Coordinates of C-alpha atoms in Angstrom, one line a residue:
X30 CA -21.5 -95.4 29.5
X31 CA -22.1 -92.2 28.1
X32 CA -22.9 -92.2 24.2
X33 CA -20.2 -90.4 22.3
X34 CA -23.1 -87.8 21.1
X35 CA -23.2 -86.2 24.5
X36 CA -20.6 -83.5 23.9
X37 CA -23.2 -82.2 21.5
X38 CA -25.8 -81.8 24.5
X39 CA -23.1 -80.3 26.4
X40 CA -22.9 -76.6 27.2
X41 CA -20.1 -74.0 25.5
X42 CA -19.1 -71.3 27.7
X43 CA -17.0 -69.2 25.0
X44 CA -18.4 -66.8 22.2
X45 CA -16.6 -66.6 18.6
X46 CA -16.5 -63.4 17.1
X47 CA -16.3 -64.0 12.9
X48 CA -13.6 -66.8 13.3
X49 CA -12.3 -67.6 10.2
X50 CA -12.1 -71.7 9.9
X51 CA -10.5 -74.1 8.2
X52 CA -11.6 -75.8 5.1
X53 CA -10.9 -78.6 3.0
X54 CA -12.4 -79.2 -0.5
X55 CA -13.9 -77.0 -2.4
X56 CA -16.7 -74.0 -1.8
X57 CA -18.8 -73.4 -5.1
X58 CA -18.2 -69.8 -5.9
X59 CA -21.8 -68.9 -6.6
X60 CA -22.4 -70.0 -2.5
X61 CA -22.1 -66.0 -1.1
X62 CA -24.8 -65.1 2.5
X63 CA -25.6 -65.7 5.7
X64 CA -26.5 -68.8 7.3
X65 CA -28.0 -68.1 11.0
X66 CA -29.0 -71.1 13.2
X67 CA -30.3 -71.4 16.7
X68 CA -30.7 -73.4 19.2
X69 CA -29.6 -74.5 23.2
X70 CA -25.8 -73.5 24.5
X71 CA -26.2 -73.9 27.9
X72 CA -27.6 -76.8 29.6
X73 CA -27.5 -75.4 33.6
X74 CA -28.8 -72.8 36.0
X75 CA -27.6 -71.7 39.2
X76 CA -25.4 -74.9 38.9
X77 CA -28.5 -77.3 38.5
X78 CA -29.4 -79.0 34.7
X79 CA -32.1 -78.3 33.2
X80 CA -34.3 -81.2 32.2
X81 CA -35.1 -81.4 28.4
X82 CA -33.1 -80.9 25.4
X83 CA -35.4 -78.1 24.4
X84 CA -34.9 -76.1 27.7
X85 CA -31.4 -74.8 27.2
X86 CA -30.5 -71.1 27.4
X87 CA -30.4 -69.9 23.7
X88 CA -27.7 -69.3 21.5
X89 CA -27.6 -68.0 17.9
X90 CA -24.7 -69.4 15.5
X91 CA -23.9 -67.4 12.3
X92 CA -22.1 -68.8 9.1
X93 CA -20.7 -66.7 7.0
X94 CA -19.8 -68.2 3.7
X95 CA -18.0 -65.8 1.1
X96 CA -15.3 -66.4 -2.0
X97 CA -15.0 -69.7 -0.8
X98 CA -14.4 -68.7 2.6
X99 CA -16.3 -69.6 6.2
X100 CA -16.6 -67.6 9.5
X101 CA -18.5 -68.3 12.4
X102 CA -19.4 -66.9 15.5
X103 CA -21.8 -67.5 18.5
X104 CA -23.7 -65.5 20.9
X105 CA -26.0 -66.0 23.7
X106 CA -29.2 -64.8 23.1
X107 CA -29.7 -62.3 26.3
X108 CA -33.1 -62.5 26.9
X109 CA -34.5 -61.6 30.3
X110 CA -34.8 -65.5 30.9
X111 CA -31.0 -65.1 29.9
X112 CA -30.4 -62.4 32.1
X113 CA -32.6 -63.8 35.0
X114 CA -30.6 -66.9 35.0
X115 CA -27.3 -65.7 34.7
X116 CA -27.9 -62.8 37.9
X117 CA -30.6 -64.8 39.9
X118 CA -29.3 -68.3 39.6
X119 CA -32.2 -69.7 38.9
X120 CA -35.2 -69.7 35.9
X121 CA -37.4 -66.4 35.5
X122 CA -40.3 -69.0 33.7
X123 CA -41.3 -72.4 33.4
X124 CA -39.6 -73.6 29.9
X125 CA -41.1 -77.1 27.7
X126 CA -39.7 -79.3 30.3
X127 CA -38.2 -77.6 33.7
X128 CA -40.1 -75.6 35.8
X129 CA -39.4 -72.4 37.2
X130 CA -39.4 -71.5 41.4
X131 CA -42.7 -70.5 42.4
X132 CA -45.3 -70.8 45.1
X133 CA -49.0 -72.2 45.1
X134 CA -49.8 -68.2 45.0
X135 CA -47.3 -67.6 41.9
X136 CA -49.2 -70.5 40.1
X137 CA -52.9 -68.7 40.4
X138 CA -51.6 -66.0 39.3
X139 CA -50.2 -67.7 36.4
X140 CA -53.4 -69.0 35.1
X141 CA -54.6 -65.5 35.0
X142 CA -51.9 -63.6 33.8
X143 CA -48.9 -65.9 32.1
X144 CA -45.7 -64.8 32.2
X145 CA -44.2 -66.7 28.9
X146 CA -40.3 -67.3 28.5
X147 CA -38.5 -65.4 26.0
X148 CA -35.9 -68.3 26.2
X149 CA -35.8 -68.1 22.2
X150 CA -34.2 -70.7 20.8
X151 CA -36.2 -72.7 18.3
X152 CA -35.2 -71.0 15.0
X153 CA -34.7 -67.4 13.2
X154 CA -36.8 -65.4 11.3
X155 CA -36.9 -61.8 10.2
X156 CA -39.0 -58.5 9.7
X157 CA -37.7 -56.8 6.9
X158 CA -33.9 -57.1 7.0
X159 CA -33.8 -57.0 11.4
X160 CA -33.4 -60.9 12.2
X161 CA -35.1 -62.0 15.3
X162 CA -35.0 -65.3 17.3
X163 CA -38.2 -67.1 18.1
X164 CA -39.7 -69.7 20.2
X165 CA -43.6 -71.4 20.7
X166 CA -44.4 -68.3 22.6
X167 CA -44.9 -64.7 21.0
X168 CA -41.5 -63.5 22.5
X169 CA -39.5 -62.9 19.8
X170 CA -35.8 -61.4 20.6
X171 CA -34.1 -59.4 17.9
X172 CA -30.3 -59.1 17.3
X173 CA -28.0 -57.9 15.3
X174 CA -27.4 -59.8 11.8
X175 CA -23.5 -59.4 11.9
X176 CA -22.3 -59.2 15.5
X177 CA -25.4 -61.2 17.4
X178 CA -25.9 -58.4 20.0
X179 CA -29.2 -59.0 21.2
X180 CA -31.1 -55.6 20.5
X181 CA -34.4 -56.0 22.6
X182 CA -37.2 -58.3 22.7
X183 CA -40.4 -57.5 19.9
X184 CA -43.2 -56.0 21.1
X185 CA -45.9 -56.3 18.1
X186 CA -48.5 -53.7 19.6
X187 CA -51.3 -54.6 17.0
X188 CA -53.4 -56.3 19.5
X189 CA -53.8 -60.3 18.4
X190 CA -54.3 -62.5 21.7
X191 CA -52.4 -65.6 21.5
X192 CA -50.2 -67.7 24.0
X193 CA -48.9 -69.8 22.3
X194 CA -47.1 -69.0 18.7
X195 CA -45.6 -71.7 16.2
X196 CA -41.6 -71.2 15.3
X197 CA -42.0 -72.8 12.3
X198 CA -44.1 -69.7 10.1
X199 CA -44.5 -70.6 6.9
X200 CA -44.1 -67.5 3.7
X201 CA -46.2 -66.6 0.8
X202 CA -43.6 -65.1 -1.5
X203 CA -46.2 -64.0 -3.9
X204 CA -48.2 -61.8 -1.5
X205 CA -45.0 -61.4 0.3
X206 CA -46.7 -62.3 3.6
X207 CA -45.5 -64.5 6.9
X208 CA -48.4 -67.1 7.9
X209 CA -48.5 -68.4 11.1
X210 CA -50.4 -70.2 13.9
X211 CA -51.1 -69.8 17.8
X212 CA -53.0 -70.6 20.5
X213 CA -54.8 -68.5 23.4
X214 CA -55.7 -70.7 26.2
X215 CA -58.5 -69.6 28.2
X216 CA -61.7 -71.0 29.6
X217 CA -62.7 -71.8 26.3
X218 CA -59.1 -72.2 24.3
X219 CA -59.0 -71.4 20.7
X220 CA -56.6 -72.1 17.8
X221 CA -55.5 -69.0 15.7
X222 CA -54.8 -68.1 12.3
X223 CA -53.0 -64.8 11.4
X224 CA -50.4 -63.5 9.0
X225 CA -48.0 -60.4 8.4
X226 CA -46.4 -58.4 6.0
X227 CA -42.8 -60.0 5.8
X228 CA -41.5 -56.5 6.6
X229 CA -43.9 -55.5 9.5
X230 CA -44.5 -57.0 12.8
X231 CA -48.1 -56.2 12.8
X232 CA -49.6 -59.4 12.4
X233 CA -53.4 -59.9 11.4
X234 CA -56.0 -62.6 12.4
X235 CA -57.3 -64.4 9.7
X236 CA -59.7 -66.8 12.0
X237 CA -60.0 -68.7 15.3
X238 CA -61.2 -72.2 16.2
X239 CA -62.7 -73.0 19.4
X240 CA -60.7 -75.9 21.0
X241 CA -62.1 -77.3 24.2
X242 CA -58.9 -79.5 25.0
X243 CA -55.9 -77.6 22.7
X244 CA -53.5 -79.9 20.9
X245 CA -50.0 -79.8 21.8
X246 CA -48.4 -78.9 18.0
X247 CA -44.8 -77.6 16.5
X248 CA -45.8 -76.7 13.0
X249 CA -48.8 -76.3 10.4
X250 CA -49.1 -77.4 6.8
X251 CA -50.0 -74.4 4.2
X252 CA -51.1 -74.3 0.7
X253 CA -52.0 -71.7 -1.5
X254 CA -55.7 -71.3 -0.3
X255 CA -55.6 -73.3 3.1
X256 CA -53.7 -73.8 6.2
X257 CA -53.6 -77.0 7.6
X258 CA -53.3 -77.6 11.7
X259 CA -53.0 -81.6 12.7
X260 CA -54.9 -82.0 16.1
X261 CA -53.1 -84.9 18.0
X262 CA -54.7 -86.7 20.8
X263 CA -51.5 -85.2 23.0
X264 CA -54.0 -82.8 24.9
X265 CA -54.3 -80.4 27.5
X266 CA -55.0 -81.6 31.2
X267 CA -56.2 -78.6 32.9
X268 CA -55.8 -80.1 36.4
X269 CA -51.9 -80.4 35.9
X270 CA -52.0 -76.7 35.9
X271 CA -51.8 -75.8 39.7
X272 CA -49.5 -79.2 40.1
X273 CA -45.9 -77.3 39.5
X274 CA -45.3 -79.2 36.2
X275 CA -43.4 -78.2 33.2
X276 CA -45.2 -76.8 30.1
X277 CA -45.7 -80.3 28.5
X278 CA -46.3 -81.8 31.5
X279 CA -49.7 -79.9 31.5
X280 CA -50.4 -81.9 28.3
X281 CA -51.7 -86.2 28.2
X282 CA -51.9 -88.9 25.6
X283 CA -55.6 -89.4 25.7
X284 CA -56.0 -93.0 23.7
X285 CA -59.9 -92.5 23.3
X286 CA -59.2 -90.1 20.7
X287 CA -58.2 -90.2 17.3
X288 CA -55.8 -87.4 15.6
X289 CA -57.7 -84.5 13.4
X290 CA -57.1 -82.1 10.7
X291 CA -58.7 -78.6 11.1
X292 CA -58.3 -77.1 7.0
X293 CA -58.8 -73.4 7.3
X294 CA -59.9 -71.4 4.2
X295 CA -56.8 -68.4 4.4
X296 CA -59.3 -66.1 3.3
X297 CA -62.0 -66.2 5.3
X298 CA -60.8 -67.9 8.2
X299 CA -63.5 -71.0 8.7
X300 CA -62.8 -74.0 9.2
X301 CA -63.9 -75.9 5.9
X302 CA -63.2 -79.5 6.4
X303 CA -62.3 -81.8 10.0
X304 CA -61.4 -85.3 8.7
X305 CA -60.3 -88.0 11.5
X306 CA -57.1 -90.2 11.1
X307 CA -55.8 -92.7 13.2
X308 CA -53.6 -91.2 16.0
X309 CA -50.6 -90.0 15.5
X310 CA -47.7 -87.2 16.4
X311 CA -46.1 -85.0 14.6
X312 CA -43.0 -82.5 15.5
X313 CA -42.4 -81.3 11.3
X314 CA -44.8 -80.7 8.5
X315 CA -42.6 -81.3 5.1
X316 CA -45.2 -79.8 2.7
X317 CA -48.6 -79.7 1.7
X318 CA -50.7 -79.2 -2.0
X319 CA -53.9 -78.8 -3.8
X320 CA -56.0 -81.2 -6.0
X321 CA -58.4 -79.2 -7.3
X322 CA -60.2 -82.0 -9.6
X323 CA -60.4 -83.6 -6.7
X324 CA -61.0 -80.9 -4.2
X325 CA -58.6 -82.6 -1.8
X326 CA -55.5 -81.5 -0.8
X327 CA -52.2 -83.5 0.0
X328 CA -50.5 -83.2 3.3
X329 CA -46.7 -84.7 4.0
X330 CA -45.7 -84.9 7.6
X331 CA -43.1 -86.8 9.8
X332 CA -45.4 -88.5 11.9
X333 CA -45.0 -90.4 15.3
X334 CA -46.9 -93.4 16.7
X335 CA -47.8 -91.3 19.8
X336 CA -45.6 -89.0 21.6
X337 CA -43.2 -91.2 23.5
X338 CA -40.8 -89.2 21.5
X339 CA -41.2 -85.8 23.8
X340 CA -40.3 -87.9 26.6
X341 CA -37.2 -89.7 25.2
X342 CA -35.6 -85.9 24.0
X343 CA -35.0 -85.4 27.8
X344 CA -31.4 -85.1 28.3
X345 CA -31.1 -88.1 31.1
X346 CA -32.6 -90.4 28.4
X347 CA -30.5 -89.0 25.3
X348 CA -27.3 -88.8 27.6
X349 CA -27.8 -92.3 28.6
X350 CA -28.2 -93.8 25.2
X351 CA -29.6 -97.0 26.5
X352 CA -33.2 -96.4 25.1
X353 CA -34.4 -95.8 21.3
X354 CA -35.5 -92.5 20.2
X355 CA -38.9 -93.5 18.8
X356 CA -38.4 -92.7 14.6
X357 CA -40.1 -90.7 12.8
X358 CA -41.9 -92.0 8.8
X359 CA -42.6 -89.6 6.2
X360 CA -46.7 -90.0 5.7
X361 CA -49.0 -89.0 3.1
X362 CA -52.4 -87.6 3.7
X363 CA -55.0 -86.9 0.9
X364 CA -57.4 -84.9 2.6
X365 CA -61.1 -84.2 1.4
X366 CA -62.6 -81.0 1.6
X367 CA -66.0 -81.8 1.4
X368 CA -67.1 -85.8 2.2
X369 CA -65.4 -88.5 0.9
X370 CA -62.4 -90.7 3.1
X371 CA -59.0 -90.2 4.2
X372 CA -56.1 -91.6 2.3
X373 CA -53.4 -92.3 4.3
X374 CA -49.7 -93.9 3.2
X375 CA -46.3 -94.3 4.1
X376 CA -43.9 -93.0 1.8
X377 CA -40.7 -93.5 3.5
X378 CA -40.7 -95.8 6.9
X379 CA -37.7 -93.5 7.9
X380 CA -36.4 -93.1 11.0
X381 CA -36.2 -90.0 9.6
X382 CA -36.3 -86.0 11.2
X383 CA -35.8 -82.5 10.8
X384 CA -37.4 -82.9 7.4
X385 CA -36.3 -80.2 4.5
X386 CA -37.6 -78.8 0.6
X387 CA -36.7 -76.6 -1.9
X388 CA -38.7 -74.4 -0.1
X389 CA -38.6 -71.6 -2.8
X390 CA -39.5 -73.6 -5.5
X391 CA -41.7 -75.9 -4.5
X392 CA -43.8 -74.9 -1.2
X393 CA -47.5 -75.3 -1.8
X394 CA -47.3 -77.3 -5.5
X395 CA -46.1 -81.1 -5.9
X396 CA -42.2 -82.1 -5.2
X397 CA -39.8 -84.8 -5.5
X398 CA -37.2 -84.1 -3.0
X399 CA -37.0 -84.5 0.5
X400 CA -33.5 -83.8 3.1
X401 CA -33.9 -84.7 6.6
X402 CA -31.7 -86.2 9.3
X403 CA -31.4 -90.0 9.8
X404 CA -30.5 -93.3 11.0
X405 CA -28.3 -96.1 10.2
X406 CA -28.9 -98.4 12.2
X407 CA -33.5 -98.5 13.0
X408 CA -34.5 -98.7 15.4
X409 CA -32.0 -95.8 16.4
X410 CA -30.4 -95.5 19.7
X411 CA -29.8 -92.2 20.5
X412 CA -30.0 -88.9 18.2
X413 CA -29.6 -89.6 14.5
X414 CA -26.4 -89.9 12.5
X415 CA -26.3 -89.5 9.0
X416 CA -28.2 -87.2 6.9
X417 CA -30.7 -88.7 3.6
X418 CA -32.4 -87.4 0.4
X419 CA -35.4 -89.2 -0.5
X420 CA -36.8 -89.4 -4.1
X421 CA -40.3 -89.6 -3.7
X422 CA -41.0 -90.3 -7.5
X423 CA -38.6 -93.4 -7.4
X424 CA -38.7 -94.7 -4.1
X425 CA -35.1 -94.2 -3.8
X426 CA -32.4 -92.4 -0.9
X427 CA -29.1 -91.3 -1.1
X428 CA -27.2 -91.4 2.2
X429 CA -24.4 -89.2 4.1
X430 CA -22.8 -91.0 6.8
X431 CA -19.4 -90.8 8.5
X432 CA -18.5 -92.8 11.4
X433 CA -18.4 -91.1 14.9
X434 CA -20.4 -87.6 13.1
X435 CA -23.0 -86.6 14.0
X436 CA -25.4 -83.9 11.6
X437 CA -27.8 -81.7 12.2
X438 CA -31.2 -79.9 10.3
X439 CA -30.2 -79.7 6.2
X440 CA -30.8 -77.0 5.1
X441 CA -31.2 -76.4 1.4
X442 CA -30.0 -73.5 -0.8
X443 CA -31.0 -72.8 -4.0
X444 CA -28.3 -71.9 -7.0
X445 CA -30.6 -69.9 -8.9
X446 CA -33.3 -69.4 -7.0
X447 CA -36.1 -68.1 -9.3
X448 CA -37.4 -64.6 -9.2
X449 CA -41.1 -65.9 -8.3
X450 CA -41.6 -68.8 -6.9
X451 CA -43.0 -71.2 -9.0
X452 CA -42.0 -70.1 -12.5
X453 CA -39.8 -72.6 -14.6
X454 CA -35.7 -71.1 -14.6
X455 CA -34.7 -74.7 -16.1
X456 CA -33.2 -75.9 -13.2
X457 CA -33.6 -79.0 -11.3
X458 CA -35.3 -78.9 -8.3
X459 CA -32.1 -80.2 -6.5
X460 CA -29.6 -78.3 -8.2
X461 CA -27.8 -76.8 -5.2
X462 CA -25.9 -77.6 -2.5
X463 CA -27.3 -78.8 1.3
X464 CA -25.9 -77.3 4.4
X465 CA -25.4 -78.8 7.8
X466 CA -23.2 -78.3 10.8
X467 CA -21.8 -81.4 12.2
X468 CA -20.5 -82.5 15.7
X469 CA -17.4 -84.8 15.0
X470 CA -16.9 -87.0 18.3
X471 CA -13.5 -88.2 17.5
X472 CA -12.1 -84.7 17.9
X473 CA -15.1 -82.9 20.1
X474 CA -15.2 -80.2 17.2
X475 CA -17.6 -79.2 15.2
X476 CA -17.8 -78.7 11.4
X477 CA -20.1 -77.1 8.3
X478 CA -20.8 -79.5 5.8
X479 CA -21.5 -78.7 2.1
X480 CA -23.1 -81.1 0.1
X481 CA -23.6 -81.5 -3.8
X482 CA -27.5 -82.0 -3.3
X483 CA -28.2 -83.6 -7.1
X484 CA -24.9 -86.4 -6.3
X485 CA -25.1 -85.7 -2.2
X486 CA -21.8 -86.0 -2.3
X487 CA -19.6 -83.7 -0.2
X488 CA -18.1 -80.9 -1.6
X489 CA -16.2 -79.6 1.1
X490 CA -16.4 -78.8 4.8
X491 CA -15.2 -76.3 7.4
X492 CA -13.9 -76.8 11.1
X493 CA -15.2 -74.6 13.8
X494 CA -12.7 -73.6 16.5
X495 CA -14.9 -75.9 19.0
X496 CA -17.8 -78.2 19.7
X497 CA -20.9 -76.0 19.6
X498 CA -24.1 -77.8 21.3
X499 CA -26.4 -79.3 18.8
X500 CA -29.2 -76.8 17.2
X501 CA -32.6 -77.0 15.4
X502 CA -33.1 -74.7 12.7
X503 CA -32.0 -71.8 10.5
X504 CA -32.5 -69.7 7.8
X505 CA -30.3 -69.2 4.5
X506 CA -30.1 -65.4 3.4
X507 CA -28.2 -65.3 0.3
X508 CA -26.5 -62.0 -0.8
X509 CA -28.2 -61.1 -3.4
X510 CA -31.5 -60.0 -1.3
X511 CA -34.3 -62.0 -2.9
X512 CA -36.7 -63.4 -0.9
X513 CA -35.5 -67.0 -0.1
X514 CA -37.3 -69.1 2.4
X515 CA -35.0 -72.5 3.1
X516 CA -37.7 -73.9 5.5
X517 CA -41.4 -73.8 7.0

């Protein structure tokens, strides 16, 4: 028997155009912009599934939250992966976790010339004020901010050579630069530092790492003087690349080796300290900080045993709901930068995901707050159902749950969101509200949930006109125009 979650890893054939929904309770007033989210819509091609969660066609959602009121609309993203799909019946490139048609010939000439999927449909970013959607490869798709047209895929033109490119950039509001990570596989593969001005797409490299077997990684910690990759022991097997396999599938748990952190210095690219931890996964970096009497720095991630938890995000094994998703704990690292040992703790033995800041506020320096997705009932079965703020000063967590709902990525917005980042407004680093759009089972519709954040109490929510497919992240872009970054 199917678990009731499934109609949220369904696919929706209509597109909304600014539907006006429902609400009940009450909107705060000061709560006026944009929130755009992405993520899968469409789970087949040419009548056949694909095979992981991650692989669906992608489709951007935008909120619209003004004077108390909420519209919504969805669009498919029409990449040429879209496009290909939709006219050919089948998949233009090989995606995280389905392959793509193609002959023994067609995979040699893959290894010297990769095609990479535009399939974007990770998260949003934007140049300037143009929104774009973007994926673990560098094809980023722009669309319109008000009617979701797609408008073209980026082409960045500043020649930087990477692969592979993280969709989870992190921003440095004071130098009002995007930071980011990548990989270029080769004969000799290397790991990639670069950045951007936040309103060009000509992106610099800041330095390169050699990297004999690359890591298989979703995000990178920053702080105000390093960038922080964690090198799992999920590795890539370069014979699995002329065996037809999926993109992870090129990539093995190799028990022999311990997990590493490679600390880049942002401004001159080297790599300035490698300590070993035990192994471990990770999907989400939460945040990371400096100790400068120490010379350490602190690093927060959601980290994994090993990365069983790829495998159980396939859609047979979610839509079954017969086997645990493995969870995820929110661990500490203090990290040396020159000698001394590791210091490793859990903070919060979740299961706990899709981890959220005050991003704004607190990116880079010491926090208390953390909002992520989580579970009821641990072990959990299945995708996770209730959404939790952790108090990492008291040890404490407040809980959102509501029987036969299911939530999706928090994401935090500011109510006075200070000027620059950093500076003291006298406000509470929770005072705002937490938004998240939920899949109710009991009716098949979704909803957008606003929470009090200080009480995480619900304030008031709004019914969409139908189910939409569960996403994975999304940016807040208040009216006002200041800079505000609700997530790395």
């Amino acid at each position: 028997m199917e678990p009731p979650y499934t109609a949220g890893l369904e696919s929706i054939d209509r597109e909304f155009d600014r539907i006006e929904c429902s609400a009940e309770g009450t909107i705060p007033s000061w709560l006026s912009g944009t929130l755009l989210r992405n993520g899968p819509g469409r789970f087949e091609v040419g009548g056949q599934p694909v095979t992981h969660w991650f692989d669906g066609l992608a489709m951007v959602r935008r909120f619209r939250i003004q004077d108390g009121t909420v519209t919504v609309s969805n669009r498919f993203l029409r990449s040429k992966e879209y496009e290909h799909a939709t006219h050919e019946g089948e998949l233009r490139c090989d995606q995280f976790g389905t392959t793509a048609p193609s002959s023994v010939l067609d995979r040699l000439r893959e290894m010297m010339n990769p095609t990479l999927t535009d399939n974007a449909s990770i998260s949003v970013d934007r140049i300037g004020q143009q929104p774009i959607a973007i994926t673990e490869t560098p094809n980023a798709v722009a669309f319109d901010a008000e009617t979701l047209a797609t408008e073209g895929g980026l082409d960045h033109n500043d020649g930087l050579s990477i692969t592979g490119s993280l969709a989870h950039p992190h921003y440095d509001f004071n130098r009002e630069m995007v930071v980011n990570m990548g990989v270029e596989f080769g004969r000799t593969s290397e790991y990639v530092l670069f950045e951007r001005p936040t309103d060009s797409r000509i992106r610099r490299e800041i330095g390169r790492v050699a990297a004999d077997r690359p890591a298989y990684f979703h995000s990178f910690g920053l702080t105000e003087r390093y960038a922080i990759l964690l090198e799992s022991p999920l590795r890539l097997d370069r014979t699995a690349l002329l065996r037809h396999r999926p993109f992870i599938e090129n990539y093995s748990w190799d028990d022999s080796l311990p997990s590493r952190f490679l600390i880049f210095d942002r401004e001159s690219g080297a790599v300035v300290s490698r300590p070993a931890v035990d192994p471990c996964f990770v999907f989400h970096h939460v945040n990371a900080f400096e100790l400068p009497a120490e010379n350490r720095v602190v690093v927060d991630v959601i980290a994994f045993e090993n990365s069983e938890v790829i495998q159980s995000l396939s859609l047979d094994r979610l839509r079954s709901g017969e086997e645990p998703v493995p969870g995820g704990e929110l661990r500490r690292y203090r990290l040396p930068i020159e000698g001394g040992a590791v210091e490793e703790r859990s903070l919060f033995s979740g299961p706990i995901e899709f981890p959220m800041i005050n991003y704004r506020q607190v990116s880079t320096r010491p926090y208390r707050y953390l909002y992520a997705c989580g579970h009821t009932n641990p072990p959990a079965i299945g995708l996770l159902n209730c959404l939790v703020k952790y108090d990492l000063e008291t040890g404490t967590r407040s809980v959102w749950h509501e029987p036969g709902v299911y939530p999706t990525e928090p994401v935090f917005v500011d109510r006075a969101p200070a000027p620059v980042p950093g500076v003291d407004t006298g406000t509470d680093e929770d005072d705002g509200v937490v938004l998240s759009v939920l899949l109710d089972t009991r009716s098949d519709r979704s909803a957008l949930l606003v929470l009090d954040a200080a009480s995480f109490s619900e304030l008031a929510r709004a019914r969409l006109p139908a189910g939409f497919p569960f996403g994975f992240h999304g940016q807040w872009y208040p009216d006002d125009g200041r800079p505000h970054r609700t997530m790395p």
